[in-house]
mmCIF file of C-alpha atoms in Angstrom:
data_model
loop_
_atom_site.group_PDB
_atom_site.id
_atom_site.type_symbol
_atom_site.label_atom_id
_atom_site.label_comp_id
_atom_site.label_asym_id
_atom_site.label_seq_id
_atom_site.Cartn_x
_atom_site.Cartn_y
_atom_site.Cartn_z
ATOM 1 C CA MET B 1 2.829 6.846 5.694
ATOM 2 C CA HIS B 2 4.151 3.385 6.582
ATOM 3 C CA TYR B 3 2.262 1.459 9.267
ATOM 4 C CA THR B 4 2.886 -1.916 10.925
ATOM 5 C CA TYR B 5 -0.042 -3.775 12.496
ATOM 6 C CA LYS B 6 0.285 -6.857 14.716
ATOM 7 C CA THR B 7 -2.617 -9.147 13.872
ATOM 8 C CA LYS B 8 -4.745 -11.007 16.401
ATOM 9 C CA GLY B 9 -6.337 -14.424 15.911
ATOM 10 C CA THR B 10 -4.965 -15.224 12.444
ATOM 11 C CA CYS B 11 -2.170 -17.288 10.909
ATOM 12 C CA SER B 12 -0.710 -14.044 9.611
ATOM 13 C CA THR B 13 1.191 -12.309 12.410
ATOM 14 C CA GLN B 14 1.813 -8.850 10.954
ATOM 15 C CA ILE B 15 0.585 -6.519 8.224
ATOM 16 C CA ASP B 16 2.765 -3.753 6.806
ATOM 17 C CA LEU B 17 1.036 -1.127 4.706
ATOM 18 C CA ASP B 18 1.573 2.276 3.164
ATOM 19 C CA LEU B 19 -1.137 4.931 3.047
ATOM 20 C CA GLU B 20 -1.205 8.057 0.906
ATOM 21 C CA GLY B 21 -4.040 10.092 2.363
ATOM 22 C CA ASN B 22 -6.739 7.452 2.723
ATOM 23 C CA VAL B 23 -5.544 5.329 -0.232
ATOM 24 C CA LEU B 24 -3.796 2.012 0.333
ATOM 25 C CA LYS B 25 -0.596 1.911 -1.721
ATOM 26 C CA HIS B 26 1.311 -1.177 -0.584
ATOM 27 C CA VAL B 27 0.439 -4.175 1.606
ATOM 28 C CA THR B 28 2.519 -7.128 2.790
ATOM 29 C CA PHE B 29 1.574 -9.880 5.227
ATOM 30 C CA THR B 30 3.980 -11.835 7.433
ATOM 31 C CA ASN B 31 3.134 -15.560 7.643
ATOM 32 C CA GLY B 32 -0.263 -16.945 6.683
ATOM 33 C CA CYS B 33 -1.444 -18.360 3.333
ATOM 34 C CA ASN B 34 1.171 -16.915 1.011
ATOM 35 C CA GLY B 35 -0.682 -17.068 -2.309
ATOM 36 C CA ASN B 36 -4.020 -15.895 -0.943
ATOM 37 C CA LEU B 37 -2.451 -12.998 0.931
ATOM 38 C CA LYS B 38 -0.467 -11.907 -2.126
ATOM 39 C CA ALA B 39 -3.767 -11.917 -4.037
ATOM 40 C CA ILE B 40 -5.556 -9.869 -1.363
ATOM 41 C CA SER B 41 -2.654 -7.399 -1.308
ATOM 42 C CA SER B 42 -2.803 -6.990 -5.067
ATOM 43 C CA LEU B 43 -6.587 -6.545 -5.104
ATOM 44 C CA VAL B 44 -6.731 -3.873 -2.384
ATOM 45 C CA GLU B 45 -3.858 -1.674 -3.557
ATOM 46 C CA GLY B 46 -5.322 1.599 -4.808
ATOM 47 C CA LEU B 47 -8.525 1.269 -2.772
ATOM 48 C CA THR B 48 -9.485 3.715 -0.041
ATOM 49 C CA VAL B 49 -9.544 2.680 3.605
ATOM 50 C CA GLU B 50 -13.340 2.931 3.461
ATOM 51 C CA GLU B 51 -13.519 0.594 0.456
ATOM 52 C CA VAL B 52 -11.262 -1.954 2.162
ATOM 53 C CA GLU B 53 -13.372 -1.755 5.324
ATOM 54 C CA GLU B 54 -16.609 -2.194 3.347
ATOM 55 C CA LYS B 55 -15.287 -5.246 1.491
ATOM 56 C CA LEU B 56 -13.318 -7.062 4.204
ATOM 57 C CA LYS B 57 -14.504 -6.076 7.694
ATOM 58 C CA GLY B 58 -16.296 -8.891 9.481
ATOM 59 C CA ILE B 59 -15.078 -11.759 7.276
ATOM 60 C CA THR B 60 -14.277 -14.854 9.331
ATOM 61 C CA CYS B 61 -11.935 -17.776 8.653
ATOM 62 C CA GLY B 62 -13.223 -21.209 9.617
ATOM 63 C CA PHE B 63 -14.080 -21.263 13.317
ATOM 64 C CA LYS B 64 -12.173 -18.033 14.012
ATOM 65 C CA SER B 65 -14.016 -14.777 14.685
ATOM 66 C CA THR B 66 -11.682 -12.894 12.337
ATOM 67 C CA SER B 67 -9.629 -13.433 9.170
ATOM 68 C CA CYS B 68 -6.599 -11.938 7.473
ATOM 69 C CA GLY B 69 -8.962 -9.780 5.413
ATOM 70 C CA ASP B 70 -10.771 -8.591 8.537
ATOM 71 C CA GLN B 71 -7.424 -7.853 10.188
ATOM 72 C CA LEU B 72 -6.388 -5.862 7.104
ATOM 73 C CA ALA B 73 -9.536 -3.746 7.425
ATOM 74 C CA GLN B 74 -8.690 -3.126 11.090
ATOM 75 C CA ALA B 75 -5.067 -2.330 10.193
ATOM 76 C CA CYS B 76 -6.192 0.235 7.613
ATOM 77 C CA LEU B 77 -8.456 1.950 10.134
ATOM 78 C CA ALA B 78 -5.673 1.996 12.745
ATOM 79 C CA ALA B 79 -3.217 3.412 10.194
ATOM 80 C CA LEU B 80 -5.668 6.135 9.185
ATOM 81 C CA GLU B 81 -6.134 7.117 12.846
ATOM 82 C CA ALA B 82 -2.358 7.190 13.407
ATOM 83 C CA GLN B 83 -1.938 9.327 10.295
ATOM 84 C CA LYS B 84 -4.540 11.820 11.575
ATOM 85 C CA LYS B 85 -2.695 12.078 14.907
ATOM 86 C CA GLU B 86 0.579 12.826 13.091
ATOM 87 C CA SER B 87 -0.986 15.679 11.121
#
């Protein structure tokens, strides 16, 4: 399932991801720190939503209360919920 998430409070403005069941298959970020976000995308592909949440939820960036990683965890949870509603 493809899912688009509009981020809040980060330099990245959007996350597009694909889920197969609860496994993250593809992630792309719009805007933000290009190299770092490509690295995060590469590292999380193949992980479950729960693994992404465990690793990234709650991470902050500088003075911000969130980060691109934290927003990715939230995006994964939102995508999983949307997928359940479609079923």
